[in-house]
Rosetta silent file (secondary structure, phi, psi, omega in degrees, C-alpha in Angstrom):
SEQUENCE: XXXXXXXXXXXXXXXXXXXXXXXXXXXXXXXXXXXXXXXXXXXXXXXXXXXXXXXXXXXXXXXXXXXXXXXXXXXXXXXXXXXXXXXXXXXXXXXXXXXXXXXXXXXXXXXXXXXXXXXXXXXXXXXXXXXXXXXXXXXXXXXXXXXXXXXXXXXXXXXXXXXXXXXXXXXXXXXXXXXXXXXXXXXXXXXXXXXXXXXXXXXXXXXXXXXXXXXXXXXXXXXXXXX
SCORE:     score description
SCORE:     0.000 S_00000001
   1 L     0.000  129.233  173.770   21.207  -22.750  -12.325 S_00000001
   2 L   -75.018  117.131  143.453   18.190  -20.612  -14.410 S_00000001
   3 L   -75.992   36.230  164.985   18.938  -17.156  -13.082 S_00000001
   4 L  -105.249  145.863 -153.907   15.783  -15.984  -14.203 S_00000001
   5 E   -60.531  138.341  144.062   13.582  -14.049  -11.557 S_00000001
   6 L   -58.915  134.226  170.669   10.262  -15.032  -10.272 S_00000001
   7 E  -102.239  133.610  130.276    7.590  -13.904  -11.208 S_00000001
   8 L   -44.004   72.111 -172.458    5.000  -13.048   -9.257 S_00000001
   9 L   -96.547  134.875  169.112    0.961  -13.094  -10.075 S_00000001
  10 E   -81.242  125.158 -166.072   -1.820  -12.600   -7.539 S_00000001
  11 L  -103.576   34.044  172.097   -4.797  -15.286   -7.777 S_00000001
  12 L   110.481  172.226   10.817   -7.482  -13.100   -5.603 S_00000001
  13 L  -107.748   10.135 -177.951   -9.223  -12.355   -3.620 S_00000001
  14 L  -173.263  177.899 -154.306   -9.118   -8.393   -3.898 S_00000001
  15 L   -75.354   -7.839  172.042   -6.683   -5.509   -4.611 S_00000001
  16 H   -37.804  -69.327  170.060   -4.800   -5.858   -1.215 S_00000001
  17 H     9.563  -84.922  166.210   -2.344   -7.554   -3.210 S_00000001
  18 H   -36.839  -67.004  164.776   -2.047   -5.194   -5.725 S_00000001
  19 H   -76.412   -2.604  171.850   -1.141   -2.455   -3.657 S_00000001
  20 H   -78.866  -41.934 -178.750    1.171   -4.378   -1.638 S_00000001
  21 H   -49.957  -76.800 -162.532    3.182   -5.352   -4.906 S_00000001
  22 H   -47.399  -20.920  173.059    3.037   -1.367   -5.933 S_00000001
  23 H  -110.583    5.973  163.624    4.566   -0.245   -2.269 S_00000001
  24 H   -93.015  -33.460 -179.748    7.303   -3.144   -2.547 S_00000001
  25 L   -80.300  -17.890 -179.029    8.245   -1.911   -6.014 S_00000001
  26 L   -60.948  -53.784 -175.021    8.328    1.316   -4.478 S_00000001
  27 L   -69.150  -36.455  160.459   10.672    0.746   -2.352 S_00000001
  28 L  -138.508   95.042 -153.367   12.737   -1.512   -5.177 S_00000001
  29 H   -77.177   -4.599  175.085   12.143   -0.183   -8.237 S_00000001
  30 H   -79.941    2.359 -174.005   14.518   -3.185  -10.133 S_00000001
  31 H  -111.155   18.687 -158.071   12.094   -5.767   -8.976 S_00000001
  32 L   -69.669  -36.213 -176.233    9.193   -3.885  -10.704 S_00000001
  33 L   -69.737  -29.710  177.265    9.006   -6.781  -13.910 S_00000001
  34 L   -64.184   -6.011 -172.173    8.989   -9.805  -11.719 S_00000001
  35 L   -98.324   94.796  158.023    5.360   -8.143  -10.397 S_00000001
  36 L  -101.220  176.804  178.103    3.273   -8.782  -13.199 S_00000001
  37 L   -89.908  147.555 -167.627   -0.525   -7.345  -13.567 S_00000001
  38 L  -135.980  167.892  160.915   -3.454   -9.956  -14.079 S_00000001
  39 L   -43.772  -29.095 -137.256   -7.191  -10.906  -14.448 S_00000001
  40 L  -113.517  -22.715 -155.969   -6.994  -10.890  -10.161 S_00000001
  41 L   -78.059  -32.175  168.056   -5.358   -7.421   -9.275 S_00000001
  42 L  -119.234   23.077  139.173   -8.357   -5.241   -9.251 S_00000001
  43 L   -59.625 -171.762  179.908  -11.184   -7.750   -9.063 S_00000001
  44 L  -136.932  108.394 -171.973  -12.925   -9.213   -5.806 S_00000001
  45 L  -110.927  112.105  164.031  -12.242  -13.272   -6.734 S_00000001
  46 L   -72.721 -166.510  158.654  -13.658  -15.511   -4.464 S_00000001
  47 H   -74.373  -49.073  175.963  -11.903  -19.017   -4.152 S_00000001
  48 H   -41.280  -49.323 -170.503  -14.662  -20.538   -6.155 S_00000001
  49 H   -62.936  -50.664 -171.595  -13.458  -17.758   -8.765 S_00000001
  50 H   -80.950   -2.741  165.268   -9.966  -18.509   -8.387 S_00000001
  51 H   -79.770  -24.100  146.877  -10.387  -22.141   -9.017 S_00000001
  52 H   -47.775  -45.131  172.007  -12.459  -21.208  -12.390 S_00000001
  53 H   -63.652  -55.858 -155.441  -10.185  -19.118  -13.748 S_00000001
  54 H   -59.014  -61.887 -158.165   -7.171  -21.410  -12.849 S_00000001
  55 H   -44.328  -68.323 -167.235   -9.551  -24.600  -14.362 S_00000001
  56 H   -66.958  -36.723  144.306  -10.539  -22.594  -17.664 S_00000001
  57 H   -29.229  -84.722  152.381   -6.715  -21.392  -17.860 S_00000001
  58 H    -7.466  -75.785 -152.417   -5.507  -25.233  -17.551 S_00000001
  59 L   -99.957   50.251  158.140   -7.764  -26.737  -19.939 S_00000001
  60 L    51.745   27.999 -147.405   -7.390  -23.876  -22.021 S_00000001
  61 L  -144.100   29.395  173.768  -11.422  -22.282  -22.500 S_00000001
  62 L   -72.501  -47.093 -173.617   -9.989  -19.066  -20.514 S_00000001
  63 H   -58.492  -13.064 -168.671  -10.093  -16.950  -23.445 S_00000001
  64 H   -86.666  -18.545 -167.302  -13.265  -18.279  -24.864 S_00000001
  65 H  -107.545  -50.029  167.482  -15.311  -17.329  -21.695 S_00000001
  66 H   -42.164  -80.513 -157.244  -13.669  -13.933  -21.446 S_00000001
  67 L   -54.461  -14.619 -168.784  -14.410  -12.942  -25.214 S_00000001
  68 L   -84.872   79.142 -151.264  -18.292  -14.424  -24.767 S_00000001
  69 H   -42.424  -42.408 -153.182  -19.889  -10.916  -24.863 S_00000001
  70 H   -75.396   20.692 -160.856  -23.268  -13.198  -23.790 S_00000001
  71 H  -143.917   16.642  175.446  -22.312  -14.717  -20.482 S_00000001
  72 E  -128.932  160.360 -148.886  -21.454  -10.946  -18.355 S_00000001
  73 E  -167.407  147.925 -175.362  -24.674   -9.694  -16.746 S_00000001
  74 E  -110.225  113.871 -150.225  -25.041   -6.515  -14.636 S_00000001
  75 L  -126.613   86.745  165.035  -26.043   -6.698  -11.118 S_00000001
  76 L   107.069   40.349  155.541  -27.267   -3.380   -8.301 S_00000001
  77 L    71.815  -17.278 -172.933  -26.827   -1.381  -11.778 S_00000001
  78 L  -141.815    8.769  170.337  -22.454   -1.470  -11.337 S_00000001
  79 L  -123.634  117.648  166.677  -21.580   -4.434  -10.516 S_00000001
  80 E   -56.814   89.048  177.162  -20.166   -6.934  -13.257 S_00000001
  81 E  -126.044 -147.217 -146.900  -20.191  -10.648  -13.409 S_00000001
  82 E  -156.085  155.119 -168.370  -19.871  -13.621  -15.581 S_00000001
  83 L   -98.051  -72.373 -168.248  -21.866  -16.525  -15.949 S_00000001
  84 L   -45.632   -1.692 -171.507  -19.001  -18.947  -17.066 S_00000001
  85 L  -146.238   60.404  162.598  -16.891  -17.131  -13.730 S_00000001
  86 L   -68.119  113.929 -142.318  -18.609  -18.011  -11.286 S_00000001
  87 L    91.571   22.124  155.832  -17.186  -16.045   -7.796 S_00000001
  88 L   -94.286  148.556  155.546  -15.898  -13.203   -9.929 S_00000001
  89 L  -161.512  110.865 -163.632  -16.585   -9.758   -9.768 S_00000001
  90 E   -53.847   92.440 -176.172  -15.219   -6.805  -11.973 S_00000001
  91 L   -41.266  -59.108 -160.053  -15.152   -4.563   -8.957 S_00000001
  92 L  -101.123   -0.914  158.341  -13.787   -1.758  -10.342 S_00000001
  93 L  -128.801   85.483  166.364  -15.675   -1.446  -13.813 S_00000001
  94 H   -66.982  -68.638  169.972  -18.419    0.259  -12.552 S_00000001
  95 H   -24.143  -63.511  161.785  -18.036    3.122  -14.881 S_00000001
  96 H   -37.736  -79.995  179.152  -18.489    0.119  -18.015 S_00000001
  97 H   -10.351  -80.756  132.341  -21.388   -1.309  -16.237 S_00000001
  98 L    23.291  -55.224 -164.795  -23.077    1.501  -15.938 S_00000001
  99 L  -139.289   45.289 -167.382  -23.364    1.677  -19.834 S_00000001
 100 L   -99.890  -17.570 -176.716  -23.103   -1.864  -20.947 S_00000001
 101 L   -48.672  -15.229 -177.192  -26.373   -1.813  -23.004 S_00000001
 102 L   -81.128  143.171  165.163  -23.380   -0.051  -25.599 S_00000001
 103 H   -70.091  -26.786  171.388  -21.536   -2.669  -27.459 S_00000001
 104 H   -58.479  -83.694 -161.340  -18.150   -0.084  -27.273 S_00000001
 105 H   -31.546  -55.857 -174.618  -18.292   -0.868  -23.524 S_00000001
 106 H   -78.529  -21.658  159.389  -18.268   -4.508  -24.022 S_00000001
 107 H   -84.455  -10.631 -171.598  -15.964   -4.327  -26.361 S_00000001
 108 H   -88.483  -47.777 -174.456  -13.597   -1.905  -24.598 S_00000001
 109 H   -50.622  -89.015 -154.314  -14.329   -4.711  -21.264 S_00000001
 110 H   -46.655  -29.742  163.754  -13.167   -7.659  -23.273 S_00000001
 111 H   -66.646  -27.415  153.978  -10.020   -6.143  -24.669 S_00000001
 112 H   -54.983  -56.137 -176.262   -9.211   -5.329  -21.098 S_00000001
 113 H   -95.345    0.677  146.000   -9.615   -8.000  -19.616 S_00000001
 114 H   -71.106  -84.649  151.894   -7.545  -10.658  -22.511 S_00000001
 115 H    20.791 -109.150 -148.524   -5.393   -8.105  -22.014 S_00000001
 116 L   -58.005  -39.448 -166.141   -5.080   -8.608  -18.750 S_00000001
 117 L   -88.410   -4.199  177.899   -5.339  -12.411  -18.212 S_00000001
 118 H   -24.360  -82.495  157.794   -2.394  -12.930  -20.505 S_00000001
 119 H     2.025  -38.920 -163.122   -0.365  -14.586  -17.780 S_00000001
 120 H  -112.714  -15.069  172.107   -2.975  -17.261  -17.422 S_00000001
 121 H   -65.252  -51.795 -174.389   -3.531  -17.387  -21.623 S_00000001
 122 L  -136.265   73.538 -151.292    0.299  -17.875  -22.000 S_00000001
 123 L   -82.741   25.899 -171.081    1.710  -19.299  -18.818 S_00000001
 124 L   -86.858  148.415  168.531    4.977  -20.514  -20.171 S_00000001
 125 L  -157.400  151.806 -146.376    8.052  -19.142  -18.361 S_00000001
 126 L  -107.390   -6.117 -163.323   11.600  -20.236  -18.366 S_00000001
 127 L  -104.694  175.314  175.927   12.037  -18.523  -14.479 S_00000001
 128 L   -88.185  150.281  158.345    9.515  -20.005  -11.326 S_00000001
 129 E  -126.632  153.764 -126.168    6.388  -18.591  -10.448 S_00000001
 130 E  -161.907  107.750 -168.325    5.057  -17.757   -7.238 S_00000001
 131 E   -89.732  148.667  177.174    1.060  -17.203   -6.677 S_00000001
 132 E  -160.769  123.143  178.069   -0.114  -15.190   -3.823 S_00000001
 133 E  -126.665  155.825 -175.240   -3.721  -15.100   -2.126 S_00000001
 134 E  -171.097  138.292 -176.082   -4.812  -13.660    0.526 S_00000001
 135 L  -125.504   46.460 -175.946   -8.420  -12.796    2.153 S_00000001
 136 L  -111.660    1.880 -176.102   -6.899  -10.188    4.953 S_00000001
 137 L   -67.233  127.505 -135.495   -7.901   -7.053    3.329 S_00000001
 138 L   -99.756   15.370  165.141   -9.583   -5.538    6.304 S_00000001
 139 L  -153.567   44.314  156.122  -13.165   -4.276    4.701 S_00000001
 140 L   -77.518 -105.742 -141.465  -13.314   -7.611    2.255 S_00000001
 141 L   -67.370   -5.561  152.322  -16.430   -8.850    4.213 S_00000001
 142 L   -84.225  -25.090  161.289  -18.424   -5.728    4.103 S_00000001
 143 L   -61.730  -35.084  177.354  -17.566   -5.261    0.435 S_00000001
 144 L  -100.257   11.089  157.969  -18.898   -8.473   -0.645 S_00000001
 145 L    -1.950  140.637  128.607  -21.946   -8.073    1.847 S_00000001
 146 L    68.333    5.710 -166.352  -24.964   -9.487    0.016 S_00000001
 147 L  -106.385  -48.470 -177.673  -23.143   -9.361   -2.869 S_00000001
 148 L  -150.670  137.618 -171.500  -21.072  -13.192   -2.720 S_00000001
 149 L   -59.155  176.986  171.305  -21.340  -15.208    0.512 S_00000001
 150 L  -136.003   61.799  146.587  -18.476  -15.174    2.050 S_00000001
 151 L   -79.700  -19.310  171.270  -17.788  -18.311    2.814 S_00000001
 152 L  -115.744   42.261  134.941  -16.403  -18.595   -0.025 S_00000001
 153 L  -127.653   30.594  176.222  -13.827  -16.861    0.763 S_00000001
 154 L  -111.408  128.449  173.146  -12.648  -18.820    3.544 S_00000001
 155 E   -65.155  114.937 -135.349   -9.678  -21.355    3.126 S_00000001
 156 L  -138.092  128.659  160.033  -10.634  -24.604    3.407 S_00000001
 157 H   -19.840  -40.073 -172.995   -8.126  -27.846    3.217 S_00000001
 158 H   -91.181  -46.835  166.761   -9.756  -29.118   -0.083 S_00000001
 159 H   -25.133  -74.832 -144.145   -9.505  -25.182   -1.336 S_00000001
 160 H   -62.604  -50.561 -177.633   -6.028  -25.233   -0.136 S_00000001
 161 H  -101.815  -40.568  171.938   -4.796  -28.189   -2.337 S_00000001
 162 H   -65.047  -25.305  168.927   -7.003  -27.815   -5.278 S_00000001
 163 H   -58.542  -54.970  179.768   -5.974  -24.061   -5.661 S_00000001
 164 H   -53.345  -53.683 -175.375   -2.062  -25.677   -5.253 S_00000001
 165 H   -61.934  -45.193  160.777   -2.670  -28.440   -7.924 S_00000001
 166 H   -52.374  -47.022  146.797   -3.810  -26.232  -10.538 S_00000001
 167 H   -24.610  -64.478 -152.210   -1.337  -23.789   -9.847 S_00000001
 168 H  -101.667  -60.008  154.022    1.167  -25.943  -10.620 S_00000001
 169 H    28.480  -88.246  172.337   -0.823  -27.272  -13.402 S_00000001
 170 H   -84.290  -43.198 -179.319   -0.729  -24.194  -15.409 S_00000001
 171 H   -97.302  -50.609  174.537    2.543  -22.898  -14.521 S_00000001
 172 L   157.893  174.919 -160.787    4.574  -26.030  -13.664 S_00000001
 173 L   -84.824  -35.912 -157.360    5.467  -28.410  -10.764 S_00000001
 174 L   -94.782   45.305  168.259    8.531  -25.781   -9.259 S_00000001
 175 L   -93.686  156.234  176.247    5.603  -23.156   -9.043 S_00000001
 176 E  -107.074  132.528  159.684    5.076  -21.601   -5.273 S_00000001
 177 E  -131.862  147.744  168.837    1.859  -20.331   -3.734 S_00000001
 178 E  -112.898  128.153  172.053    1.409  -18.317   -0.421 S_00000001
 179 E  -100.011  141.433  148.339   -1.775  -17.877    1.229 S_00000001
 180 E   -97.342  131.962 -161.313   -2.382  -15.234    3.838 S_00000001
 181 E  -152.125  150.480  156.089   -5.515  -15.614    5.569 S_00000001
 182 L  -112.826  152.287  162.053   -6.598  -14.566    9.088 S_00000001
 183 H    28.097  -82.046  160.462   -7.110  -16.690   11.894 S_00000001
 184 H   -22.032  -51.311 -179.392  -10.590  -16.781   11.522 S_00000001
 185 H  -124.001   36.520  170.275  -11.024  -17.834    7.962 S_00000001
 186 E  -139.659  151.115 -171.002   -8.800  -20.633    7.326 S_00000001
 187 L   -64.285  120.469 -178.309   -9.181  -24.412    8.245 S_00000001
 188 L   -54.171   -7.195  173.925   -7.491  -24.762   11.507 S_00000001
 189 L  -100.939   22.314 -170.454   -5.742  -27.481   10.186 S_00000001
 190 L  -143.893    9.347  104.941   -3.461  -25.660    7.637 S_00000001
 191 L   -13.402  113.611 -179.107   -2.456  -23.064   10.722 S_00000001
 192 L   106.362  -50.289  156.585    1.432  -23.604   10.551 S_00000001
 193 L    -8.517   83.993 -149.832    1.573  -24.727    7.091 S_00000001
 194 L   -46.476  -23.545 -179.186    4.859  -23.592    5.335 S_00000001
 195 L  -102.472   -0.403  169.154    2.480  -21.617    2.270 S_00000001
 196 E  -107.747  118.607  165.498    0.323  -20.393    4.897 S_00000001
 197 E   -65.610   97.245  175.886    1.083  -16.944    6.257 S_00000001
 198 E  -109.738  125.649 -177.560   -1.763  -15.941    9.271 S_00000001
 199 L  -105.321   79.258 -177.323   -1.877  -11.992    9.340 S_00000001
 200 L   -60.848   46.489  171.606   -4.828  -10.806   11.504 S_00000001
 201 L   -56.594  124.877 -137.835   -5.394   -7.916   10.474 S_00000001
 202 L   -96.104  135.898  179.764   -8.279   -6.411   12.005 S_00000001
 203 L   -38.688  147.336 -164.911  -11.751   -5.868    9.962 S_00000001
 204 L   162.424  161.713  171.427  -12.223   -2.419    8.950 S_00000001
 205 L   -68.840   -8.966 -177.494  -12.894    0.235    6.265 S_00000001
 206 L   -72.613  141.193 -134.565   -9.194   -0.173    5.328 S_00000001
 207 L  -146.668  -40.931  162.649   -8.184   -1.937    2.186 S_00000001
 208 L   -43.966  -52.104 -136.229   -3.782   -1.206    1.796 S_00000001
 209 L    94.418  166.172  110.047   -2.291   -2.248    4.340 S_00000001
 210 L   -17.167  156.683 -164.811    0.548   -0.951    6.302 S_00000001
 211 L  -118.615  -36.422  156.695    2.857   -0.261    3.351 S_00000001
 212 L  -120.017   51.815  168.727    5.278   -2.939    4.582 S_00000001
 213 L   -73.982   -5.063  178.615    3.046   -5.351    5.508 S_00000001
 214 L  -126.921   12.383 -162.535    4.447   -8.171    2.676 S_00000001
 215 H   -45.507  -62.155 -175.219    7.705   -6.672    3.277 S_00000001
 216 H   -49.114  -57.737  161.124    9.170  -10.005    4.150 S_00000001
 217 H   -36.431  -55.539  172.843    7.103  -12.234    2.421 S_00000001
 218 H   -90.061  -18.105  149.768    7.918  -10.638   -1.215 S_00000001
 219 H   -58.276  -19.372 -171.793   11.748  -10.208   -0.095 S_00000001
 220 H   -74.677  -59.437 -169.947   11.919  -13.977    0.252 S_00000001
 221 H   -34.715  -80.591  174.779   10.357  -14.015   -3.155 S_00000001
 222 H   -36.478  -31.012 -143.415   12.242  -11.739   -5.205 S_00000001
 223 H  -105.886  -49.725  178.378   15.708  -13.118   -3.982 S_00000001
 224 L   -67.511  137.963  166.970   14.703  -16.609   -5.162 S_00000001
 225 E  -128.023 -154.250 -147.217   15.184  -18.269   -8.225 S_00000001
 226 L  -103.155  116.748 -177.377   14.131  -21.342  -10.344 S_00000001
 227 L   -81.781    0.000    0.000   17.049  -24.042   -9.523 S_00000001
């Protein structure tokens, strides 16, 4: 038996995640290295996005579209995207935006975010790893208002297995993914599904969670390892 932990990476679609990891490590601070940080934890990733990234990660052209100073474009004066990523959006580097006509900014962006995507640069790992998406964050469709439809951020059967294939792809056939999705915005025919989790949470300005809202879900996680 590999006793080495899972690890744990978030493929989109927004920072719910993120903070879900961060109030599960809270609570066990020995499982904080199986949570690592990514390209996904404080963007807003559609599925189209997370099937780009995974795709350019696979055939290996992630790093090449991150570093291509010529393909991010500034949109409502703070919001960041990517030509080559499409159904991305750097949420949170407004502040860059802002100022991108400077070449420090884009160079300070790109070192962030290789940085960041490491996981998906150098996906070898001797332990399993175990992807988690989710489109419950309860004021995700008023954030990407006018901004990315959001249909495309709805879970769709062909979504569902092409997100899974790639996964495992890049990380390896014993990798796990969980979706969480509510009700609403998943294919009624993946309702039940052993990787799908449905969590209504109800639409709202709220963005956390409940602080042990993944309690269960990332206890399962943590406890397992790569047989």
């Amino acid at each position: 038996m590999d006793a080495d932990p899972t690890r744990v990476l978030t493929i989109g679609c927004s920072c719910i995640n993120r903070f879900q990891f961060d109030f599960f490590q809270d609570r066990h601070p020995e499982t904080a290295p199986q949570f690592v940080k990514s390209l996904f934890d404080w963007n807003i990733v559609s599925l189209v996005g997370t099937e780009t990234i995974l795709r350019h990660a696979v055939d290996g052209t992630l790093q090449d579209a991150l570093q291509n100073t010529a393909a991010f474009f500034v949109e409502w004066d703070v919001l960041l995207f990517h030509k080559q990523l499409p159904g991305v959006c750097f949420f949170h580097e407004q502040e860059i935006a802002k100022a991108f006509d400077d070449p420090a900014q884009k160079d300070t962006l790109i070192s962030k975010l290789t940085h960041q995507a490491a996981p998906f640069l150098s996906p070898d790992y001797s332990g399993r790893t175990h992807l988690v998406w989710s489109n419950i964050q309860p004021n995700l469709p008023d954030t990407v208002n006018n901004v990315t439809p959001w249909e495309a951020f709805q879970l769709t059967a062909e979504r569902h297995a092409t997100i899974t294939a790639l996964g495992r792809d890049l990380f390896g056939p014993e990798t796990r993914v969980t979706f969480l999705t509510v009700a609403n915005d998943v294919a009624p025919e993946l309702i039940g599904a052993p990787d799908i989790q449905v969590i209504d949470l109800p639409r709202g300005s709220e963005y956390e969670g409940s602080p042990d809202l993944y309690n269960s879900l990332l206890t399962g996680i943590v406890r397992r390892t790569h047989l």
